[in-house]
Amino acid sequence: MATPTTTTLPAPPADITLQLSARLAKPLLATNPVFSPTTPQALAGLLRACQAEDPAQPRTAVPTSLAPWQALHHHWANDHTARMDSGIPLGTLNQALAKHGQWLPCLAPPTTPLYTLLAMDTLPLAAGLTPTLAGRYPRQWLLGMDTLYADGTVATSGGRVMKNVSGFDMAKLHTGSMGAYGVITHANLRLESHPQSLGAALLPVGTIADGIALANRLRTQHPSEQWLACELVPSLLTQPHTGIGLSLPWQLLVIVGGTRPAITTTLKALQQQTPQVLALTPAQWQPLAHTIASPHPLAIVTGYPSDIAHLSQVIDDHLQTSPYPLYSHSRPAAGMAFIRGEYPTQRGPLPDDWHHWWQGLQATLSPQYHCRITQPHPCPRWQTVIDTCNLPNDPAMLSLCAQLKHQFDPNHRFLSPLYPITGRAY
Amino acid sequence: MFTKPAPIESTTTALATIVGDAFVLHRPEALATYECDACVLVKSPPQWVVLPQSAQQVSRVIQWCNANQVPYIARGAGTGLSGGAIAKHGGVIIGLSRFNQIETVDTHNQRALVGAGVVNGHLNNHLAGTGLFFAPDPSSQSASTIGGNIAENAGGIHCLKYGVTVDHALSLEVVLPNGNIMWTQPTSNPNPPSPHSPHPWAPGPNLTGLLTGSEGMLGVVTRAWVALTPRPKQVWVALVSFAHANHAAACVASLMANGVTPAALEFMDAFTVKAVNEAFDMGFPEGCEAILLVELDGDTDSVAHQQTQARHWFTQHAALAIQEATTEADRTALWQARKKSVAAYGRYYPAFYLHDCVIPRSQLAPVLEKIVAIGNAHNVCVGNVFHAGDGNLHPNILFDPKDAAMVERVLQAGEAMLRVCLDAGGTLSGEHGIGLEKNEYMGWLYSPDDLAAMAQLRCAFDPNNLANPGKVLPSGKGCGENHTQHHTTPMTMDNPLFTQSGAWI
């Protein structure tokens, strides 16, 4: 996927809409140079300057990157907490935390900015097998945050302690909102001790149903806090990453953390489930984990653990009809499936058959499952598909979201393409 | 602040039309039950109590309140410790006790659909035999309701490992302040709920998280999908005695810093140890000045590994004695020391004033020293029994309510303790809420801009400022007052919020 040139604007236009999105460090929709404010104060100054402008005037959408905000300000190792800039990449953060044997338990690609994890509120790999639905969301690591609002003020919520019910938890407004109401500038996070060791294995299976059944057996027979991930992935994804020739079309990828003897014991237990289990080296499983934990799938489809087999099969059947190279993988314990691939075009209109295919998928999934498009495309026709997939179907919720937008960003300074209702007048 | 409500008779009739004659209370003797929650020394009765049984009825009551500019306050079992369910400005209390149905238990997906009035402990009794439990366990769980737990974002002894209520709330049915009924996560078929909806992972702001802990100021929660947690295979409890509080506090820091994650990690100080020993003859070793109760759970391998680590750190920090328990009967016996501590305080004074501040746990030792010094300086008895693993302090300042001079010293000591905790990087409340007990202290913790953002959130939900007004935000932080300078008003003699013996901590 082509990455547009990033340029720091010498003097940003006085009256703008900031195109903040989960991909602040990699704005796909960039048609203008990228604005990279060096500090939150610089961005705040710009927003304050905008206050004097007429909000009705046409504005330029300025892709805004938080990539320069990468500092880890404090690591209170004895408290298992840290304070950092929101633009810090996950790899940079975990490398610094590793000095004290701690980490943010997430196996997303090391280049993923923290902002992406928080603003998208993704369920990253390393969510574990149990608990399932209430598993480790990034919002559960957040102890507090600083947010830059549209009027240029910065407000703090929460703190750096493990429990906190002092006032409204404003962080909950911003996690998952794709920058619709403000810009997360700093985060205070709860950390975990890094397991002594991580291990991974592939368990080949013939069908989706077999893979889900095996995942369920593992979940019920071996519930263990050592499980970090259990993902059903297709061979076309595992083979290129691992270099292993696979005769069966699907594999269950299992990642565990713990002491070395405990991991050995776990891998032996897996061999009892299926003798063909393949232990992976870090060089084999890490790129695979990064791919399936990337926060930028084309779509995320959510059901429940009890219907993940049906959900995954429906998607796979539909993928067989796709004129484009797309693939899916499933997270059985979370009841989620992911659709990944590339757009056929990056700039021009998407072909008709692409639209037809997605609308067919949406019609097949709806209303039993929730399909969310996570990568918008500049093609105007694509907006219809995004709306169909992403908008809440509840008028009360739409009305509340409109009130929130009106209260926090009345002049629509923040364009949030992954949350399309905020990008339009209502 | 609010316009004068309609006459009692016509209002009672209007409310009875919505919920039925039998479910509108307006006589003084009936309202007396609702004049306070567990903050028993602050009393302000509502004009009416309604007991609806559906979200639609709640919606109609709220719409009536909006039309007549009458405040309304949601109430569960009234076990809250911060005055969150007190009708500070009068109005209508919406009692949710009739929402007491456990509608669905979905074991495969580890979740349950429950009414807001379901008692926490009743849900766990109902789950017996499923291998699952509802993890939030406030000490009030035998009486407090799921709706109340959600409103306060309740914690409990085991939230150190399992998280607080917000970590177990999947989706909420809420009646918004404009009367709209909404599930906080999108759903294709909300009523009746389908097994496929609502899903906790959805685009947009985390409305479930926003509503949880909002103390009924953003809406009234009527039903909830909650997450259920698999029961651990193995549980191990140790009661560890120390000669000095500093040793115990340092042990807490070492355990947590070295990767031991207990399910519970509780601390009792010298005064509490003495009180419990005198009252119940617990047989603590000679010279014991602090006790840690440590509970490990999980799979067998994990518990065994952490036991080894825990014993190492107990020894490193000069533990006097270690009593261990693996059977349920033995575990229950060890936990008695913790559970009887509040009752033991009653031998000294008839009441206590309880704080709920949280500090970074590395600050436990120095902050505890300062709390003891503050107690001495103000000539008041202070017992500390608290959730050490997450740094959630519960200094209990004992006093006689009839002794006005002592009450004044208690208030001053409490304020000094709050200051010490905030100076150490802490916060005002970890699990009891702000309510009207601590809202005037919010300016100590947050800047005017921080509070303005919270006020804006409140305005987005409730521009009429009728949903549980006068709580959480400091006085004057209503809609239209954003970004104005905030002035705190310290607690005074006529606004004490004391907790009597027997309250939940």
Coordinates of C-alpha atoms in Angstrom, one line a residue, chain A residues 77-80 100 102 120-123 129-135 137 139-140 149 151 153-178 181 193 196 216 219-226 259 262 265 300 302-307 334-336 367-370 372 374 389-401 403-404 407-408 418-419, chain B residues 108-111 152-153 155-156 159 161 164 166-168 170 176 178 180-188 195-207 209-210 213-215 217-218 227 230 233 253 256-259 297-299 301-302 305-306 356 358-362 387 390 392 424-434 442 445-446 449-450 453-454 456-461 472-473 482-483:
Chain A
A77 CA 8.2 0.5 37.3
N78 CA 7.3 -0.3 40.9
D79 CA 3.7 0.8 40.2
H80 CA 3.5 -0.9 36.8
H100 CA 12.1 -3.3 33.8
Q102 CA 7.3 -5.0 31.7
M120 CA -9.7 2.6 17.3
D121 CA -10.2 0.6 20.6
T122 CA -9.2 -2.5 18.8
L123 CA -9.1 -5.9 20.4
L129 CA -8.5 -17.2 25.6
T130 CA -10.3 -16.1 28.7
P131 CA -12.1 -14.0 29.6
T132 CA -13.6 -13.6 26.2
L133 CA -16.0 -10.8 25.6
A134 CA -14.6 -8.6 28.4
G135 CA -11.1 -9.4 27.3
Y137 CA -9.2 -4.0 25.3
R139 CA -9.3 0.9 27.2
Q140 CA -8.7 -1.4 30.1
Y149 CA -10.2 19.8 22.4
D151 CA -11.2 25.1 21.3
T153 CA -7.8 23.6 25.7
V154 CA -6.1 20.5 27.1
A155 CA -8.0 18.6 29.8
T156 CA -6.9 15.7 31.9
S157 CA -9.1 12.8 33.1
G158 CA -8.3 9.9 35.4
G159 CA -4.8 9.7 36.8
R160 CA -2.0 7.1 37.3
V161 CA -3.6 4.9 40.0
M162 CA -5.1 1.5 39.5
K163 CA -8.7 2.4 40.6
N164 CA -10.3 5.7 40.0
V165 CA -13.9 6.8 40.2
S166 CA -13.2 10.5 40.7
G167 CA -15.5 12.2 38.1
F168 CA -16.6 11.1 34.7
D169 CA -14.2 8.9 32.9
M170 CA -13.6 11.1 29.8
A171 CA -11.2 8.6 28.4
K172 CA -14.2 6.4 27.5
L173 CA -15.5 9.2 25.3
H174 CA -12.3 9.1 23.2
T175 CA -11.4 5.4 23.0
G176 CA -13.0 4.1 19.9
S177 CA -14.1 7.5 18.6
M178 CA -11.4 7.9 16.0
Y181 CA -14.2 14.7 19.8
S193 CA 5.1 -8.0 33.7
Q196 CA 9.6 -15.0 31.0
N216 CA -13.4 -24.4 21.9
R219 CA -10.7 -23.1 25.8
T220 CA -12.7 -25.4 28.0
Q221 CA -10.1 -28.1 28.7
H222 CA -7.0 -26.0 29.2
P223 CA -8.2 -22.6 30.4
S224 CA -4.9 -21.0 31.4
E225 CA -3.6 -17.6 32.0
Q226 CA -0.7 -18.5 29.8
T259 CA 8.0 -19.8 32.3
A262 CA 5.3 -24.1 31.5
T265 CA 4.2 -28.4 29.1
I300 CA -14.1 -6.5 11.3
T302 CA -18.4 -9.3 15.2
G303 CA -20.6 -12.1 16.4
Y304 CA -20.2 -14.2 19.5
P305 CA -18.0 -17.2 20.4
S306 CA -21.1 -19.4 20.0
D307 CA -21.6 -18.5 16.4
A334 CA -13.8 -13.1 20.9
G335 CA -16.3 -14.0 18.3
M336 CA -14.6 -11.9 15.7
P367 CA -28.7 -8.2 10.6
Q368 CA -27.2 -11.2 12.5
Y369 CA -23.6 -9.9 12.6
H370 CA -22.0 -6.5 12.8
R372 CA -17.5 -2.7 10.4
T374 CA -12.2 0.1 9.1
C389 CA -21.8 -1.0 7.8
N390 CA -20.7 1.5 10.4
L391 CA -23.5 3.7 11.4
P392 CA -25.4 2.7 14.6
N393 CA -28.9 1.6 13.6
D394 CA -30.4 3.2 16.7
P395 CA -31.9 6.7 16.3
A396 CA -31.4 7.4 20.1
M397 CA -27.7 6.6 19.8
L398 CA -27.3 8.7 16.6
S399 CA -29.0 11.6 18.4
L400 CA -26.7 11.2 21.4
C401 CA -23.6 11.1 19.2
Q403 CA -25.2 16.0 20.9
L404 CA -21.7 14.9 21.9
Q407 CA -20.8 19.9 22.6
F408 CA -17.2 19.0 22.0
L418 CA -13.8 5.9 10.5
Y419 CA -16.8 7.3 12.3
Chain B
H108 CA -21.1 -20.5 26.2
N109 CA -20.5 -16.8 25.7
Q110 CA -19.9 -16.1 29.3
R111 CA -22.4 -13.4 29.8
E152 CA -20.7 3.7 41.1
N153 CA -18.3 1.5 39.1
G155 CA -14.8 -2.5 43.0
G156 CA -14.2 -5.0 45.8
C159 CA -11.0 -6.4 41.6
K161 CA -7.0 -9.2 39.4
V164 CA -13.9 -3.3 38.5
V166 CA -16.7 -1.3 34.1
D167 CA -14.5 -4.2 33.0
H168 CA -17.5 -6.6 33.3
L170 CA -20.8 -5.4 28.1
L176 CA -31.3 8.9 28.6
N178 CA -34.3 13.1 27.2
N180 CA -34.9 8.0 24.9
I181 CA -34.3 4.3 25.6
M182 CA -31.0 3.0 24.2
W183 CA -28.6 0.1 24.4
T184 CA -25.1 1.4 24.7
Q185 CA -23.8 -1.0 22.1
P186 CA -25.5 -1.2 18.7
T187 CA -28.0 -4.0 18.4
S188 CA -30.0 -5.3 15.5
P195 CA -28.4 -13.9 21.5
H196 CA -26.4 -12.1 18.8
S197 CA -26.8 -8.6 20.3
P198 CA -25.6 -6.4 21.6
H199 CA -21.9 -6.9 21.1
P200 CA -19.4 -5.1 23.3
W201 CA -17.1 -4.3 20.4
A202 CA -18.6 -1.6 18.2
P203 CA -17.6 1.7 16.6
G204 CA -17.9 5.0 18.3
P205 CA -17.4 6.2 21.8
N206 CA -17.4 3.7 24.6
L207 CA -20.8 4.6 25.9
G209 CA -17.8 2.8 29.9
L210 CA -19.0 6.4 30.0
G213 CA -19.5 5.1 37.2
S214 CA -21.4 8.2 36.1
E215 CA -23.5 8.1 39.3
M217 CA -26.0 11.7 36.0
L218 CA -26.0 10.6 32.4
A227 CA -19.6 -10.6 31.5
P230 CA -14.7 -18.7 34.8
K233 CA -9.4 -24.1 39.5
A253 CA 5.3 -3.3 46.5
M256 CA 3.4 -6.6 42.6
A257 CA 6.6 -5.3 41.1
N258 CA 7.9 -8.9 40.6
G259 CA 5.0 -10.2 38.6
D297 CA -6.0 -18.1 42.2
G298 CA -5.9 -19.5 38.6
D299 CA -4.8 -22.7 37.0
D301 CA 0.6 -24.4 37.5
S302 CA 0.2 -20.6 37.8
H305 CA 4.5 -20.7 40.6
Q306 CA 3.2 -17.6 42.3
D356 CA -11.5 5.9 49.8
V358 CA -6.1 5.6 46.0
I359 CA -2.4 6.1 45.8
P360 CA 0.4 4.6 43.7
R361 CA 1.2 1.4 45.6
S362 CA 4.9 2.3 45.8
H387 CA -7.1 -3.0 49.3
D390 CA -4.3 -1.5 44.0
N392 CA -6.9 1.8 47.6
A424 CA 1.5 11.3 46.5
G425 CA -0.1 11.2 43.0
G426 CA -3.3 9.7 44.2
T427 CA -7.0 10.3 43.6
L428 CA -10.1 11.1 45.7
S429 CA -12.0 7.8 45.3
G430 CA -11.3 4.4 44.1
E431 CA -14.6 2.6 44.4
H432 CA -17.1 4.6 46.5
G433 CA -17.8 7.4 44.1
I434 CA -17.7 11.2 44.5
M442 CA -12.8 17.8 42.8
L445 CA -7.6 17.1 41.8
Y446 CA -8.7 18.6 38.5
D449 CA -10.4 23.0 32.1
D450 CA -10.6 19.4 33.3
A453 CA -14.8 19.0 29.9
M454 CA -16.7 16.9 32.4
Q456 CA -19.6 19.5 28.8
L457 CA -20.2 15.8 28.8
R458 CA -22.9 16.2 31.3
C459 CA -24.5 18.9 29.1
A460 CA -24.4 16.7 26.1
F461 CA -26.4 14.1 28.0
V472 CA -19.8 14.6 41.3
L473 CA -19.1 18.1 39.8
N482 CA -17.9 25.8 31.1
H483 CA -14.5 27.2 31.4

